[in-house]
Amino acid sequence: MKLKPIEFPACGTCENRCQSVFYKLNQDELNDLSNCKGCNQYLKGNFLFYEGARPTGVHCIHSGIVKIYKQTSDGKYQIIKLAGAGDIVGYEALFSNGFYKTFAQVIEETLVCYIPKNQFMLLLKDNYAFMATLMHQLSLDVIESENRIISIATKPVRERVAESLLQLQEFFGKKNKSKNPIEITISREELAAFNGTATETVIRILSEFRQGRMIDLGKRSIHIINHKKLTGIAFQYNN
Amino acid sequence: MKLKPIEFPACGTCENRCQSVFYKLNQDELNDLSNCKGCNQYLKGNFLFYEGARPTGVHCIHSGIVKIYKQTSDGKYQIIKLAGAGDIVGYEALFSNGFYKTFAQVIEETLVCYIPKNQFMLLLKDNYAFMATLMHQLSLDVIESENRIISIATKPVRERVAESLLQLQEFFGKKNKSKNPIEITISREELAAFNGTATETVIRILSEFRQGRMIDLGKRSIHIINHKKLTGIAFQYNN
DNA sequence: CGAATCTTTGAAAGACGTCAACATTGGTGG
DNA sequence: CCACCAATGTTGACGTCTTTCAAAGATTCG
């Protein structure tokens, strides 16, 4: 495999900044960040961190996609969320003063900046707006997690898959603005792990959605072609 | 029903303080809190807040138990968590600058202090340690929510019920230190809503656990009598 | 081309929810 | 204090959604 040296991205000119938790930093703070951060490229399948490891900083994704998941005792795994450009990863573990409770594995070649803990904490202490942004972000994470609890606990698989396709379309649309229509590029197995179901079940439901002309199935991608109908299934308007 | 005037609890001498997010406040700050907060008593069935309402402050539970839950489109509901003495409730909604996404309903007569938003934010701004505590708390909430996602998504009902009984024992033990053995006082319906299952299923599993001599069933309470065996079911050590 | 991985389909078994009937409990008012 | 009612708890039968197992087709990559 041919490798090129990384183009080290400066925080001050990062195109993700305005969609990230760092959007309230001033130029001096951004320069400080740039001067102390690390940067690394991860190929598909590699890990940003493992469950059980000690966090020593925060990962900020510059490009690519990472899945955050947990393993279960019987060898299966459950995806908690996906993270893409502009997202920071692993900060709950940092703030909880514990160890990582999840795995973070790359599913699309990813460029990641790494901000050491003490620099991050310094920012938090000195910049009230930044702190407020982070509290805001953590709150949104809590709310999103709670929403997923509801979906998984109360909805049948078909509705969950429909809902997750809508979420994934939004995610991939944001992370990959060039493509239209938006392509959801995720394996059946990952889609199953995201929905807490079996791969075969996802496959059956997808082909059912295709027959209902709600989605198109490319070789390695899914397009939503009837957003409204899929939303109807996801949220059961037909009651 | 006979009512007594509330004994307004002072924050400086609150017995819950050391187990709450306020444990790092100094006496001046505690006095400020006491001087601006409200206080109210809620009987069983009453609401601290409704989904859709705007948060204007934070609820801090002095005594009693509150369930935080969401409704589903088909009339069922799912309990997200229980909150008791020393817990604060509704702060995600406050920090996210949005509306409440959950209902908070009292299941045991509850005394609640209410801290207005601006006072809370003032503390957050002036006291770095307090802010760190809150970030810590939010992180723990995220981690706990993620754990619940895993349990609900990947474990069969029997294991989830076992796990939740262990969690509830810990919760009721903390909130009600006098009683030994610890009594879990929660209705079958609520236990079902906590586990994302049907009431009948919970009843069947409970009676199965009783036959396996893991729990005792009082009239309105559950005791765990074989913690180890129940843990074995909850986490499937017998693989 | 061939190995490995991913996807698809079918059949069978099992877990769980729903429905219906009945028992128990706790609270209310007479 | 008792009788009654509503709420809560219990049990059985049944149907269905979902998982699991197995086997075969498709795709990617070296």
Tab-separated table of C-alpha atoms in Angstrom, chain A residues 9-236:
chain	number	residue	atom	x	y	z
A	9	PRO	CA	-4.252	20.432	9.567
A	10	ALA	CA	-4.064	23.778	11.393
A	11	CYS	CA	-6.976	24.419	13.766
A	12	GLY	CA	-7.228	28.079	12.754
A	13	THR	CA	-8.173	27.198	9.193
A	14	CYS	CA	-9.949	23.890	9.823
A	15	GLU	CA	-13.113	23.649	7.758
A	16	ASN	CA	-14.801	21.660	10.524
A	17	ARG	CA	-14.293	24.229	13.228
A	18	CYS	CA	-17.644	25.976	12.915
A	19	GLN	CA	-19.482	22.657	13.254
A	20	SER	CA	-17.375	21.564	16.203
A	21	VAL	CA	-17.257	22.323	19.899
A	22	PHE	CA	-14.285	24.614	19.179
A	23	TYR	CA	-16.258	27.226	17.284
A	24	LYS	CA	-16.022	29.741	20.116
A	25	LEU	CA	-12.253	29.693	20.472
A	26	ASN	CA	-10.288	32.767	19.416
A	27	GLN	CA	-7.268	32.701	17.118
A	28	ASP	CA	-4.764	32.595	19.985
A	29	GLU	CA	-6.470	29.609	21.533
A	30	LEU	CA	-6.668	27.886	18.167
A	31	ASN	CA	-2.965	28.451	17.648
A	32	ASP	CA	-2.228	26.985	21.065
A	33	LEU	CA	-4.298	23.970	20.108
A	34	SER	CA	-2.492	23.544	16.821
A	35	ASN	CA	0.866	23.811	18.529
A	36	CYS	CA	0.265	21.118	21.078
A	37	LYS	CA	-1.965	18.645	19.302
A	38	GLY	CA	-0.986	15.419	17.646
A	39	CYS	CA	-2.349	14.076	14.396
A	40	ASN	CA	-2.656	10.584	13.021
A	41	GLN	CA	-4.195	8.719	10.153
A	42	TYR	CA	-6.055	5.467	10.726
A	43	LEU	CA	-6.924	2.961	8.069
A	44	LYS	CA	-10.163	0.986	8.024
A	45	GLY	CA	-10.340	-1.440	10.922
A	46	ASN	CA	-7.816	0.337	13.151
A	47	PHE	CA	-8.668	1.559	16.612
A	48	LEU	CA	-8.584	5.037	18.090
A	49	PHE	CA	-8.893	3.410	21.482
A	50	TYR	CA	-9.916	0.208	23.214
A	51	GLU	CA	-12.314	-0.399	26.057
A	52	GLY	CA	-10.323	-0.573	29.272
A	53	ALA	CA	-7.605	1.870	28.166
A	54	ARG	CA	-6.955	5.116	30.004
A	55	PRO	CA	-7.879	8.304	28.161
A	56	THR	CA	-5.133	10.912	28.126
A	57	GLY	CA	-6.787	13.387	25.811
A	58	VAL	CA	-9.538	13.938	23.302
A	59	HIS	CA	-9.761	12.787	19.697
A	60	CYS	CA	-11.100	15.259	17.167
A	61	ILE	CA	-12.027	13.772	13.810
A	62	HIS	CA	-10.828	15.768	10.828
A	63	SER	CA	-12.150	13.418	8.163
A	64	GLY	CA	-13.444	9.878	7.917
A	65	ILE	CA	-15.843	7.836	10.031
A	66	VAL	CA	-15.425	6.035	13.314
A	67	LYS	CA	-17.799	3.648	15.044
A	68	ILE	CA	-18.115	3.672	18.832
A	69	TYR	CA	-19.228	0.299	20.113
A	70	LYS	CA	-19.236	-2.192	22.922
A	71	GLN	CA	-18.780	-5.905	22.907
A	72	THR	CA	-21.185	-8.261	24.596
A	73	SER	CA	-20.277	-11.361	26.522
A	74	ASP	CA	-21.468	-13.623	23.712
A	75	GLY	CA	-19.182	-12.152	21.069
A	76	LYS	CA	-21.658	-9.835	19.444
A	77	TYR	CA	-21.265	-6.109	19.475
A	78	GLN	CA	-23.516	-3.075	19.653
A	79	ILE	CA	-22.720	0.218	17.941
A	80	ILE	CA	-23.489	3.151	20.181
A	81	LYS	CA	-22.869	5.862	17.652
A	82	LEU	CA	-20.931	6.958	14.620
A	83	ALA	CA	-18.588	9.923	14.661
A	84	GLY	CA	-17.385	11.929	11.674
A	85	ALA	CA	-15.662	15.167	10.663
A	86	GLY	CA	-15.876	17.782	13.399
A	87	ASP	CA	-16.924	15.337	16.109
A	88	ILE	CA	-14.885	14.813	19.220
A	89	VAL	CA	-14.640	11.333	20.622
A	90	GLY	CA	-13.833	9.893	24.014
A	91	TYR	CA	-14.495	12.921	26.177
A	92	GLU	CA	-17.030	11.230	28.472
A	93	ALA	CA	-14.290	8.843	29.549
A	94	LEU	CA	-11.914	11.747	30.089
A	95	PHE	CA	-14.313	13.726	32.255
A	96	SER	CA	-15.477	10.729	34.222
A	97	ASN	CA	-11.877	10.135	35.299
A	98	GLY	CA	-12.228	6.512	34.399
A	99	PHE	CA	-11.268	4.220	31.583
A	100	TYR	CA	-12.726	3.974	28.125
A	101	LYS	CA	-15.949	2.008	28.245
A	102	THR	CA	-16.146	1.570	24.484
A	103	PHE	CA	-14.096	0.714	21.442
A	104	ALA	CA	-13.530	3.311	18.739
A	105	GLN	CA	-12.822	1.683	15.398
A	106	VAL	CA	-12.363	3.289	11.999
A	107	ILE	CA	-14.783	2.233	9.261
A	108	GLU	CA	-13.578	4.740	6.674
A	109	GLU	CA	-10.003	6.019	6.416
A	110	THR	CA	-9.812	8.692	9.064
A	111	LEU	CA	-7.574	11.633	9.947
A	112	VAL	CA	-7.667	12.384	13.657
A	113	CYS	CA	-6.209	15.209	15.727
A	114	TYR	CA	-5.383	14.468	19.309
A	115	ILE	CA	-5.580	17.085	22.042
A	116	PRO	CA	-3.774	16.262	25.297
A	117	LYS	CA	-5.858	16.349	28.448
A	118	ASN	CA	-4.086	19.217	30.202
A	119	GLN	CA	-4.434	21.537	27.215
A	120	PHE	CA	-8.092	20.677	26.924
A	121	MET	CA	-8.682	21.274	30.623
A	122	LEU	CA	-6.844	24.575	30.433
A	123	LEU	CA	-9.192	25.778	27.719
A	124	LEU	CA	-12.139	24.631	29.782
A	125	LYS	CA	-10.954	26.601	32.768
A	126	ASP	CA	-10.122	29.820	30.944
A	127	ASN	CA	-12.919	30.013	28.434
A	128	TYR	CA	-16.422	30.029	29.853
A	129	ALA	CA	-18.056	29.928	26.436
A	130	PHE	CA	-16.084	26.824	25.555
A	131	MET	CA	-17.157	25.178	28.780
A	132	ALA	CA	-20.780	26.053	28.053
A	133	THR	CA	-20.424	24.558	24.586
A	134	LEU	CA	-19.089	21.337	26.030
A	135	MET	CA	-21.834	21.115	28.658
A	136	HIS	CA	-24.266	21.681	25.823
A	137	GLN	CA	-22.677	18.885	23.816
A	138	LEU	CA	-22.687	16.483	26.751
A	139	SER	CA	-26.344	17.273	27.375
A	140	LEU	CA	-27.184	16.551	23.762
A	141	ASP	CA	-25.348	13.249	24.070
A	142	VAL	CA	-27.406	12.325	27.109
A	143	ILE	CA	-30.624	13.231	25.343
A	144	GLU	CA	-29.638	11.311	22.225
A	145	SER	CA	-28.709	8.253	24.249
A	146	GLU	CA	-32.040	8.409	26.013
A	147	ASN	CA	-33.800	8.580	22.675
A	148	ARG	CA	-31.996	5.472	21.557
A	149	ILE	CA	-33.025	3.702	24.744
A	150	ILE	CA	-36.644	4.452	23.918
A	151	SER	CA	-36.359	3.308	20.323
A	152	ILE	CA	-34.576	0.086	21.118
A	153	ALA	CA	-36.770	-0.724	24.089
A	154	THR	CA	-40.146	0.017	22.584
A	155	LYS	CA	-40.019	-0.258	18.801
A	156	PRO	CA	-40.012	-3.413	16.688
A	157	VAL	CA	-36.991	-3.986	14.495
A	158	ARG	CA	-38.593	-2.753	11.281
A	159	GLU	CA	-39.307	0.667	12.762
A	160	ARG	CA	-35.857	0.901	14.292
A	161	VAL	CA	-34.163	0.097	11.012
A	162	ALA	CA	-36.270	2.718	9.235
A	163	GLU	CA	-35.407	5.269	11.899
A	164	SER	CA	-31.715	4.473	11.797
A	165	LEU	CA	-31.632	4.782	8.014
A	166	LEU	CA	-33.025	8.295	8.339
A	167	GLN	CA	-30.430	9.136	10.975
A	168	LEU	CA	-27.669	7.649	8.889
A	169	GLN	CA	-28.745	9.589	5.830
A	170	GLU	CA	-28.441	12.782	7.823
A	171	PHE	CA	-25.080	11.712	9.201
A	172	PHE	CA	-23.614	10.763	5.821
A	173	GLY	CA	-25.075	13.864	4.231
A	174	LYS	CA	-23.323	16.043	6.730
A	175	LYS	CA	-20.036	14.219	6.523
A	176	ASN	CA	-19.932	13.953	2.777
A	177	LYS	CA	-21.498	17.031	1.302
A	178	SER	CA	-20.390	16.427	-2.265
A	179	LYS	CA	-22.532	13.390	-2.981
A	180	ASN	CA	-26.106	13.691	-4.100
A	181	PRO	CA	-28.182	11.657	-3.595
A	182	ILE	CA	-26.726	10.817	-0.242
A	183	GLU	CA	-25.170	7.391	-0.045
A	184	ILE	CA	-25.321	5.472	3.193
A	185	THR	CA	-22.213	3.319	3.110
A	186	ILE	CA	-22.349	0.860	5.933
A	187	SER	CA	-22.254	-2.907	5.969
A	188	ARG	CA	-25.315	-5.010	6.786
A	189	GLU	CA	-23.543	-6.317	9.833
A	190	GLU	CA	-22.852	-2.818	11.101
A	191	LEU	CA	-26.408	-1.754	10.433
A	192	ALA	CA	-27.532	-4.766	12.458
A	193	ALA	CA	-25.123	-3.929	15.280
A	194	PHE	CA	-26.420	-0.377	15.238
A	195	ASN	CA	-29.985	-1.601	15.634
A	196	GLY	CA	-29.363	-4.381	18.076
A	197	THR	CA	-30.594	-7.091	15.755
A	198	ALA	CA	-29.290	-9.912	13.571
A	199	THR	CA	-27.678	-9.337	10.186
A	200	GLU	CA	-30.204	-11.592	8.448
A	201	THR	CA	-33.070	-9.615	9.888
A	202	VAL	CA	-31.624	-6.349	8.583
A	203	ILE	CA	-31.188	-7.881	5.147
A	204	ARG	CA	-34.786	-9.048	5.041
A	205	ILE	CA	-36.069	-5.657	6.148
A	206	LEU	CA	-33.916	-3.792	3.651
A	207	SER	CA	-35.151	-5.891	0.763
A	208	GLU	CA	-38.678	-5.305	1.994
A	209	PHE	CA	-38.049	-1.538	2.003
A	210	ARG	CA	-36.659	-1.818	-1.506
A	211	GLN	CA	-39.747	-3.647	-2.689
A	212	GLY	CA	-41.796	-0.882	-1.101
A	213	ARG	CA	-39.739	1.603	-3.183
A	214	MET	CA	-38.435	3.421	-0.145
A	215	ILE	CA	-34.762	2.714	-0.737
A	216	ASP	CA	-32.363	1.731	-3.489
A	217	LEU	CA	-29.643	-0.771	-2.787
A	218	GLY	CA	-26.321	-0.094	-4.517
A	219	LYS	CA	-23.475	-2.524	-4.344
A	220	ARG	CA	-22.175	-1.136	-1.136
A	221	SER	CA	-24.581	1.653	-0.411
A	222	ILE	CA	-28.145	2.510	0.455
A	223	HIS	CA	-30.091	5.483	-0.959
A	224	ILE	CA	-33.315	6.696	0.496
A	225	ILE	CA	-35.743	7.415	-2.355
A	226	ASN	CA	-38.978	7.862	-0.399
A	227	HIS	CA	-38.140	9.774	2.723
A	228	LYS	CA	-41.744	10.353	3.684
A	229	LYS	CA	-42.831	6.751	3.494
A	230	LEU	CA	-39.796	5.632	5.453
A	231	THR	CA	-40.514	8.257	8.093
A	232	GLY	CA	-44.027	6.879	8.287
A	233	ILE	CA	-42.658	3.461	9.116
A	234	ALA	CA	-40.066	4.790	11.540
A	235	PHE	CA	-42.594	6.766	13.533
A	236	GLN	CA	-45.802	4.839	12.839
